[in-house]
mmCIF file of C-alpha atoms in Angstrom:
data_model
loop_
_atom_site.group_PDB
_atom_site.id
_atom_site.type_symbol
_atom_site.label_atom_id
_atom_site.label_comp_id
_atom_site.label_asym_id
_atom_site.label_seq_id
_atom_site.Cartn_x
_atom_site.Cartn_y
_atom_site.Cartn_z
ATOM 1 C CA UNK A 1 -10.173 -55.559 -94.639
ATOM 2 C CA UNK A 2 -9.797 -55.248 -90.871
ATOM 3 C CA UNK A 3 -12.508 -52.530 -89.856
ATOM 4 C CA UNK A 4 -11.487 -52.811 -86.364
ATOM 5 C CA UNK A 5 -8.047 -53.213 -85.046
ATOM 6 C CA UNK A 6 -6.430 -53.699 -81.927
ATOM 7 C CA UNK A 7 -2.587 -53.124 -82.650
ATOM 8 C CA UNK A 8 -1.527 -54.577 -79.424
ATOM 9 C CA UNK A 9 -1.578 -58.354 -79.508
ATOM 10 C CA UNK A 10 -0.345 -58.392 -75.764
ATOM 11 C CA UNK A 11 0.234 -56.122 -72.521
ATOM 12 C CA UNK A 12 2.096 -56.630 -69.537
ATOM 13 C CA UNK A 13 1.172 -54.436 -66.158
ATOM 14 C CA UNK A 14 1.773 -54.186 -62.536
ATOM 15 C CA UNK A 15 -0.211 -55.268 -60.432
ATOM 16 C CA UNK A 16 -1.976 -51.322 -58.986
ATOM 17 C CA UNK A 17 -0.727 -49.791 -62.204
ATOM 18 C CA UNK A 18 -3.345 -49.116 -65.224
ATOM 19 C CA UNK A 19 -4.169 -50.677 -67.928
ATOM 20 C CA UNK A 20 -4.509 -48.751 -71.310
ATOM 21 C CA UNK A 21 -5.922 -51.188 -74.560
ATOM 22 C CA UNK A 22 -6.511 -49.129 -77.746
ATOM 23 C CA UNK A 23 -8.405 -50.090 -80.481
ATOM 24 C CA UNK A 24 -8.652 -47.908 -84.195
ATOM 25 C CA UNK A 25 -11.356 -48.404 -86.738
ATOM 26 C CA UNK A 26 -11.885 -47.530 -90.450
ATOM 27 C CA UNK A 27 -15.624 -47.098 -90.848
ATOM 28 C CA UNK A 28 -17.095 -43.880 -89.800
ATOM 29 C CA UNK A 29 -20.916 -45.451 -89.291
ATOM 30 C CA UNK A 30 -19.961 -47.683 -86.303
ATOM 31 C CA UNK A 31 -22.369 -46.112 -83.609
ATOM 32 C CA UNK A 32 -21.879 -47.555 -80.603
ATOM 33 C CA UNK A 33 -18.893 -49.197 -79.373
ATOM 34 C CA UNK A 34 -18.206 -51.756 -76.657
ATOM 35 C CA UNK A 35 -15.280 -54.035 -74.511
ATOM 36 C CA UNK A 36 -15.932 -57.865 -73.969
ATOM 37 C CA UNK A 37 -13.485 -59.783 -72.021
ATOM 38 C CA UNK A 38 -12.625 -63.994 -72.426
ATOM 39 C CA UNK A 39 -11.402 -65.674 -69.983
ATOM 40 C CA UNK A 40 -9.868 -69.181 -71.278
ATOM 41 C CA UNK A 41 -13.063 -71.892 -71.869
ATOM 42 C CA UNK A 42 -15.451 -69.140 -71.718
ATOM 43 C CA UNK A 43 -17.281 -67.602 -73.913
ATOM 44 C CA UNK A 44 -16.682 -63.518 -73.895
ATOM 45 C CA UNK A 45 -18.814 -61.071 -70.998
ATOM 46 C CA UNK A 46 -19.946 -57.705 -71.646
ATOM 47 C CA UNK A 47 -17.584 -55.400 -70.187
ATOM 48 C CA UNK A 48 -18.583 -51.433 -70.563
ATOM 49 C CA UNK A 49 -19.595 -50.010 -73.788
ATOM 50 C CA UNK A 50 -19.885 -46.228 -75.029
ATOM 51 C CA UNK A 51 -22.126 -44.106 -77.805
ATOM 52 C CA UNK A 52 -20.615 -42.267 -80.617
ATOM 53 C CA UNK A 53 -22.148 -39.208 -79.343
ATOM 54 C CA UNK A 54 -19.943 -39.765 -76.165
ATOM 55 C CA UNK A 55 -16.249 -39.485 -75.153
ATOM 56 C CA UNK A 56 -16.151 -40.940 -72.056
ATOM 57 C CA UNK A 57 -18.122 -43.346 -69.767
ATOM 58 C CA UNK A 58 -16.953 -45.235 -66.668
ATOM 59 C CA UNK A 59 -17.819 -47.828 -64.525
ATOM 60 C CA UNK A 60 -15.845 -48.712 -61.631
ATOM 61 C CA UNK A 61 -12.787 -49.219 -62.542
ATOM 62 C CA UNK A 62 -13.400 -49.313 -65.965
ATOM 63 C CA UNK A 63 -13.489 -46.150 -68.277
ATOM 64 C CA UNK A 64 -13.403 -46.057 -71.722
ATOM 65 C CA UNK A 65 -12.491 -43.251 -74.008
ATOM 66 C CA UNK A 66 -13.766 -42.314 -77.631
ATOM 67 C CA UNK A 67 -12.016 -39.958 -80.169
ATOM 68 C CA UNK A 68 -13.974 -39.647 -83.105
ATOM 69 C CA UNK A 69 -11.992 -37.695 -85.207
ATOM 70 C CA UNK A 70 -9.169 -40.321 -84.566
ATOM 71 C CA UNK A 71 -11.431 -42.869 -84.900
ATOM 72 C CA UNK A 72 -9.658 -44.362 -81.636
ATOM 73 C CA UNK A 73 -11.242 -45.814 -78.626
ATOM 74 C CA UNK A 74 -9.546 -47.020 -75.148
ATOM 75 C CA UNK A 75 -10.315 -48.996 -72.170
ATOM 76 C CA UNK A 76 -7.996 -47.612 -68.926
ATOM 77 C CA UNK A 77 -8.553 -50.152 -66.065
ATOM 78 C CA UNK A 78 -7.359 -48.250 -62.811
ATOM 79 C CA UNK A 79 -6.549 -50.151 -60.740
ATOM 80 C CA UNK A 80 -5.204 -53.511 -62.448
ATOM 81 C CA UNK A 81 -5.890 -56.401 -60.704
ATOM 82 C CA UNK A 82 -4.564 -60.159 -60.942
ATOM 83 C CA UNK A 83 -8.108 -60.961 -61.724
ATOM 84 C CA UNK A 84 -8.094 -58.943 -64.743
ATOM 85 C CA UNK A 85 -5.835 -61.115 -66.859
ATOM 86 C CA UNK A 86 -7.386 -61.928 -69.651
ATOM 87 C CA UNK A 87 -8.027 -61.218 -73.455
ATOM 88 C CA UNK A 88 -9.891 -57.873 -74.318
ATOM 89 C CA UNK A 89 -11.809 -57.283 -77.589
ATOM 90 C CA UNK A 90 -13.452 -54.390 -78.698
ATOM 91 C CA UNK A 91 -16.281 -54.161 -80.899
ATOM 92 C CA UNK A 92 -18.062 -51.726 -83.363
ATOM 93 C CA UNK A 93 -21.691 -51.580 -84.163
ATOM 94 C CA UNK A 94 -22.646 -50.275 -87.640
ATOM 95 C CA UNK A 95 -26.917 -48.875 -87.072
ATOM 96 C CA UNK A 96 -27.550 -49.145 -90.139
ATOM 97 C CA UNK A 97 -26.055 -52.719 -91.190
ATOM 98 C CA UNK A 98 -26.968 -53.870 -87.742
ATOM 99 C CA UNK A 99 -23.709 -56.008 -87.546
ATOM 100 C CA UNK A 100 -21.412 -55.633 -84.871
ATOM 101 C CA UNK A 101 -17.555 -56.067 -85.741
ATOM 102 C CA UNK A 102 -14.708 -57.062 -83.302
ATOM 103 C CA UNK A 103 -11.027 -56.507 -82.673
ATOM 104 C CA UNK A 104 -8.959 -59.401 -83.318
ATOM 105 C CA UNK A 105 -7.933 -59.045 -79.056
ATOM 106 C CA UNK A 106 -5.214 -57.872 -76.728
ATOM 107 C CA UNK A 107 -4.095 -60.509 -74.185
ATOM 108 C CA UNK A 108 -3.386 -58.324 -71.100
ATOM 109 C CA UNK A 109 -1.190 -60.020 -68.283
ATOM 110 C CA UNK A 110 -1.663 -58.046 -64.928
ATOM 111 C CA UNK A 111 1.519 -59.128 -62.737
ATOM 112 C CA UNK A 112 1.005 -59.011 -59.009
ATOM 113 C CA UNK B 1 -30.640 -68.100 -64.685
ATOM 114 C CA UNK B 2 -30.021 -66.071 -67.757
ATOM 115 C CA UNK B 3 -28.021 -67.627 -70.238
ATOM 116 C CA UNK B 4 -26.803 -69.011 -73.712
ATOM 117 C CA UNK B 5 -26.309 -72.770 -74.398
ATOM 118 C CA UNK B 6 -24.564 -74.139 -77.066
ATOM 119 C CA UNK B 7 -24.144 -78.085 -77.709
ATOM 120 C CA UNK B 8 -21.612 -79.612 -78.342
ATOM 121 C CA UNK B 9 -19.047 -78.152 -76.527
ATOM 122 C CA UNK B 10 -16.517 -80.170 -78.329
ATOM 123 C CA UNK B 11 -16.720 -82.125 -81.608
ATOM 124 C CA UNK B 12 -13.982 -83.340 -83.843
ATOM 125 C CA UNK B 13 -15.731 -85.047 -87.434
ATOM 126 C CA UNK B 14 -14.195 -85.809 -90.843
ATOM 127 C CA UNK B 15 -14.579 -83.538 -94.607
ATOM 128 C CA UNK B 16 -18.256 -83.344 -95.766
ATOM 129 C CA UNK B 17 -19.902 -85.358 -93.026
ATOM 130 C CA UNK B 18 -22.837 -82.631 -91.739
ATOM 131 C CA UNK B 19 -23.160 -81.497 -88.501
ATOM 132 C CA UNK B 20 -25.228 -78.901 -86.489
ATOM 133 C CA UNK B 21 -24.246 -77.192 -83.489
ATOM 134 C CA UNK B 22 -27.492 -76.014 -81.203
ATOM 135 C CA UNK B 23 -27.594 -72.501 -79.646
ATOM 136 C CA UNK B 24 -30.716 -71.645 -77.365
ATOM 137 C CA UNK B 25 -30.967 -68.586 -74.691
ATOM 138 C CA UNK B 26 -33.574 -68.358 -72.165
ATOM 139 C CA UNK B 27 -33.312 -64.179 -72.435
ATOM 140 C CA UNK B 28 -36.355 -63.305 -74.833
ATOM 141 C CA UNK B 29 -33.464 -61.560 -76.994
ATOM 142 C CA UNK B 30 -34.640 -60.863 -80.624
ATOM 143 C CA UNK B 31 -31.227 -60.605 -81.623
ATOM 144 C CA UNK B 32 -28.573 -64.003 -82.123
ATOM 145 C CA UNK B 33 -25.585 -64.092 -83.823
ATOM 146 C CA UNK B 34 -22.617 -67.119 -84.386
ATOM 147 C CA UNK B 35 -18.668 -65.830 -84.126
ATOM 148 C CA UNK B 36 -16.138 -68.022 -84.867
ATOM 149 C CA UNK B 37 -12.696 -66.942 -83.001
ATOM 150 C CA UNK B 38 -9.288 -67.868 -85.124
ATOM 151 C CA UNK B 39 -5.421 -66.850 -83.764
ATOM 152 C CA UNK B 40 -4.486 -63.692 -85.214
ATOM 153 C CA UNK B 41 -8.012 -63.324 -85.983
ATOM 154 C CA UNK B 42 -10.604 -62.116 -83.399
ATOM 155 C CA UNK B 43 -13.792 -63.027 -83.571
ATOM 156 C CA UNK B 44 -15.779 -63.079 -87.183
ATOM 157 C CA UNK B 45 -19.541 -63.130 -87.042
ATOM 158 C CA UNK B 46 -20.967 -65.634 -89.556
ATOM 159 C CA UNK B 47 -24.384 -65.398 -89.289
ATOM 160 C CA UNK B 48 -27.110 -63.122 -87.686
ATOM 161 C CA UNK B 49 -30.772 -62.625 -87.131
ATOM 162 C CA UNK B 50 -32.811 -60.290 -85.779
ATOM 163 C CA UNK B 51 -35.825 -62.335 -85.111
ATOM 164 C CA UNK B 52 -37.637 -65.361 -86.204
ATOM 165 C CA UNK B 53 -36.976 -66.279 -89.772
ATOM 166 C CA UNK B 54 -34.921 -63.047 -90.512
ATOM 167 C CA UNK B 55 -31.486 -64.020 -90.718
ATOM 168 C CA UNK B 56 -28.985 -62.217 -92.961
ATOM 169 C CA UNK B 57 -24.573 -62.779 -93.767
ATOM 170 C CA UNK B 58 -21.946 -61.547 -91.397
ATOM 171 C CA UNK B 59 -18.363 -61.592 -92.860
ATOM 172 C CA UNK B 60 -17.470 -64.981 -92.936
ATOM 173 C CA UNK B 61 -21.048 -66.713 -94.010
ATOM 174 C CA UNK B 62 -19.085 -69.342 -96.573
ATOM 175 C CA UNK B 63 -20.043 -72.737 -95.916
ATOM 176 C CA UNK B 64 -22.578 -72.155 -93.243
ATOM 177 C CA UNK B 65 -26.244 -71.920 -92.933
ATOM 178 C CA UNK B 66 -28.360 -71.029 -90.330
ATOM 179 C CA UNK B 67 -32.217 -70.950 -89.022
ATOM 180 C CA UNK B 68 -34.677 -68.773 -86.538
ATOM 181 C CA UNK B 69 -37.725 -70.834 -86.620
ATOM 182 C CA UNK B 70 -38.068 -70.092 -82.958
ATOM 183 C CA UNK B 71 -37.045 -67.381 -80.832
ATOM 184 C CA UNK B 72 -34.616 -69.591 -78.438
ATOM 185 C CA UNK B 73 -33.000 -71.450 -81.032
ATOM 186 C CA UNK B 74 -30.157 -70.482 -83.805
ATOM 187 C CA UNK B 75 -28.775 -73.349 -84.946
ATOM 188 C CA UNK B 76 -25.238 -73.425 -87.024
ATOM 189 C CA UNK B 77 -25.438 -75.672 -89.988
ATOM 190 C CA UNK B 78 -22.566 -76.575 -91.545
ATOM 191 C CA UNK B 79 -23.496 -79.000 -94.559
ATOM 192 C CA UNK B 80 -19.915 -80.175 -95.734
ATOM 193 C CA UNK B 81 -17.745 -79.563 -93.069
ATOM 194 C CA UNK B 82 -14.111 -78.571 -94.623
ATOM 195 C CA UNK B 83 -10.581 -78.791 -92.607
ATOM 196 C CA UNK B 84 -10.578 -74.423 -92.916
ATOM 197 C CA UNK B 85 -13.695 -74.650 -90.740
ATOM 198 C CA UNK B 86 -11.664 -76.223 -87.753
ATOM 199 C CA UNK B 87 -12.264 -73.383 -85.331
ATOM 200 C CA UNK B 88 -13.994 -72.265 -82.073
ATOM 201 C CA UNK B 89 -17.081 -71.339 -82.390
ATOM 202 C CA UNK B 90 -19.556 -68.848 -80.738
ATOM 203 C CA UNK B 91 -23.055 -68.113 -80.554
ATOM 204 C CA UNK B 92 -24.229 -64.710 -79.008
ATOM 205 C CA UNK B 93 -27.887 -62.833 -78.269
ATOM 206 C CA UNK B 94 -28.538 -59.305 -76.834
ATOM 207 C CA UNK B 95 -32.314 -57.724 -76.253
ATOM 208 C CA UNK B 96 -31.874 -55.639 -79.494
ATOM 209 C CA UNK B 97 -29.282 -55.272 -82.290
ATOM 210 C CA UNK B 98 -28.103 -51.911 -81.417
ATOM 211 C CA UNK B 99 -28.192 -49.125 -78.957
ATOM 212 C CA UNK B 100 -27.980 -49.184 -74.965
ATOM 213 C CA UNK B 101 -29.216 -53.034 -75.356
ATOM 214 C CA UNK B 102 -26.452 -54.122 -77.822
ATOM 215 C CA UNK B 103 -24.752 -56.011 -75.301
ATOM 216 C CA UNK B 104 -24.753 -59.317 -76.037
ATOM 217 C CA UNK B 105 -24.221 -62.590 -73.948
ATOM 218 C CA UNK B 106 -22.108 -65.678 -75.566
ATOM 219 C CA UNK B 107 -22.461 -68.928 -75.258
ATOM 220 C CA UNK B 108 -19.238 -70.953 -73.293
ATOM 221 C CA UNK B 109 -18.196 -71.628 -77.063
ATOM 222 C CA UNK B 110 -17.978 -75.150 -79.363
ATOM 223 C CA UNK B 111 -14.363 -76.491 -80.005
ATOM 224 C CA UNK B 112 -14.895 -77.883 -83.917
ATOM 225 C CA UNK B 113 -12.104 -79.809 -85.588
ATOM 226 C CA UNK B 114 -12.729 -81.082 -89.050
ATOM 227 C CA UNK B 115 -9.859 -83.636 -90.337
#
């Protein structure tokens, strides 16, 4: 059972334009809840992360967006950049398990 | 520099021939974990441990073991490798399991193909 999805196997976006990945979840314990992006060969990077006790938090260009009662999340990258091509998982962290569960990844394409 | 090291980077072996593949981070993180990242699939943690010789099951632990004897080290042990194990392969650490210091760091990843 998929705790955490990400619906969107792929986006396309213009070059300037933003960016919106979603991501849903199931479990109403995940805490804390963060955005890791891969670049091929590499291993994922950190990217911004948010508490459950928050709906918003930014950084840069980077702002991501909790709705509990949805349990829905979403990382708006304003603006997109070229350089931003690349595969974006989210992930869930259940306190009290301690485990942290991902997305299964959308591959965004920024086109300049 | 800060980082996470895995070894090999690349391995292709045969059905029930063991191997290991090394993780070690330089970070003082308590907390290590091993992914493994499958089309269609995201990434699955395995294995995690929240400090030297606590390790408990992620959601794919089947035909895997793991060890903390050290701090640095979390090795991936897979005893009788299996064809369904042919994956890529990820070990991560972070300063603490949850909270502001849940981000973790991976490793560049371990290409595993078991024939």
């Amino acid at each position: 059972d998929q705790q955490v999805k990400q619906n969107s196997p792929s986006l396309s976006v213009q070059e300037g334009r933003i960016s919106i990945l979603n991501c849903d979840y199931t479990n109403s314990m995940f805490d804390y809840f963060l955005w890791y992006k891969k670049y091929p060969a590499e291993g994922p990077t950190f990217l911004i992360s948010i508490s459950s006790i928050k709906d918003k938090n930014e950084d840069g260009r980077f702002t991501v967006f909790l709705n509990k009662s949805a349990k829905h999340l979403s990382l708006h990258i304003v603006p997109s950049q070229p350089g931003d091509s690349a595969v974006y998982f989210c992930a869930a962290f259940d306190g009290g398990y301690q485990k942290v569960t991902f997305g299964t990844g959308t591959k965004l394409q920024v086109i300049p | 520099e800060a980082q996470v090291t895995q070894n090999p980077r690349y391995l292709i072996t045969v059905t029930g021939k063991k191997l290991t593949v090394t993780c070690s981070q330089n970070m003082n993180h308590e907390y290590m974990s091993w992914y493994r990242q499958d089309p269609g699939l995201g990434l699955r943690q395995i294995y995690y441990s929240m400090n030297v010789e606590v390790t408990d099951k992620g959601d794919v632990p089947e035909g895997y073991k793991v060890s903390r004897k050290e701090k640095r080290n979390f090795p991936l042990i897979l005893e009788s490798p299996s064809p369904n194990q042919t994956s890529l392969y990820f070990c991560a650490s972070s300063l603490s399991p949850g909270g502001n210091y849940n981000e973790q760091f991976f490793g560049p990843g371990t290409r595993l193909t078991v024939l």
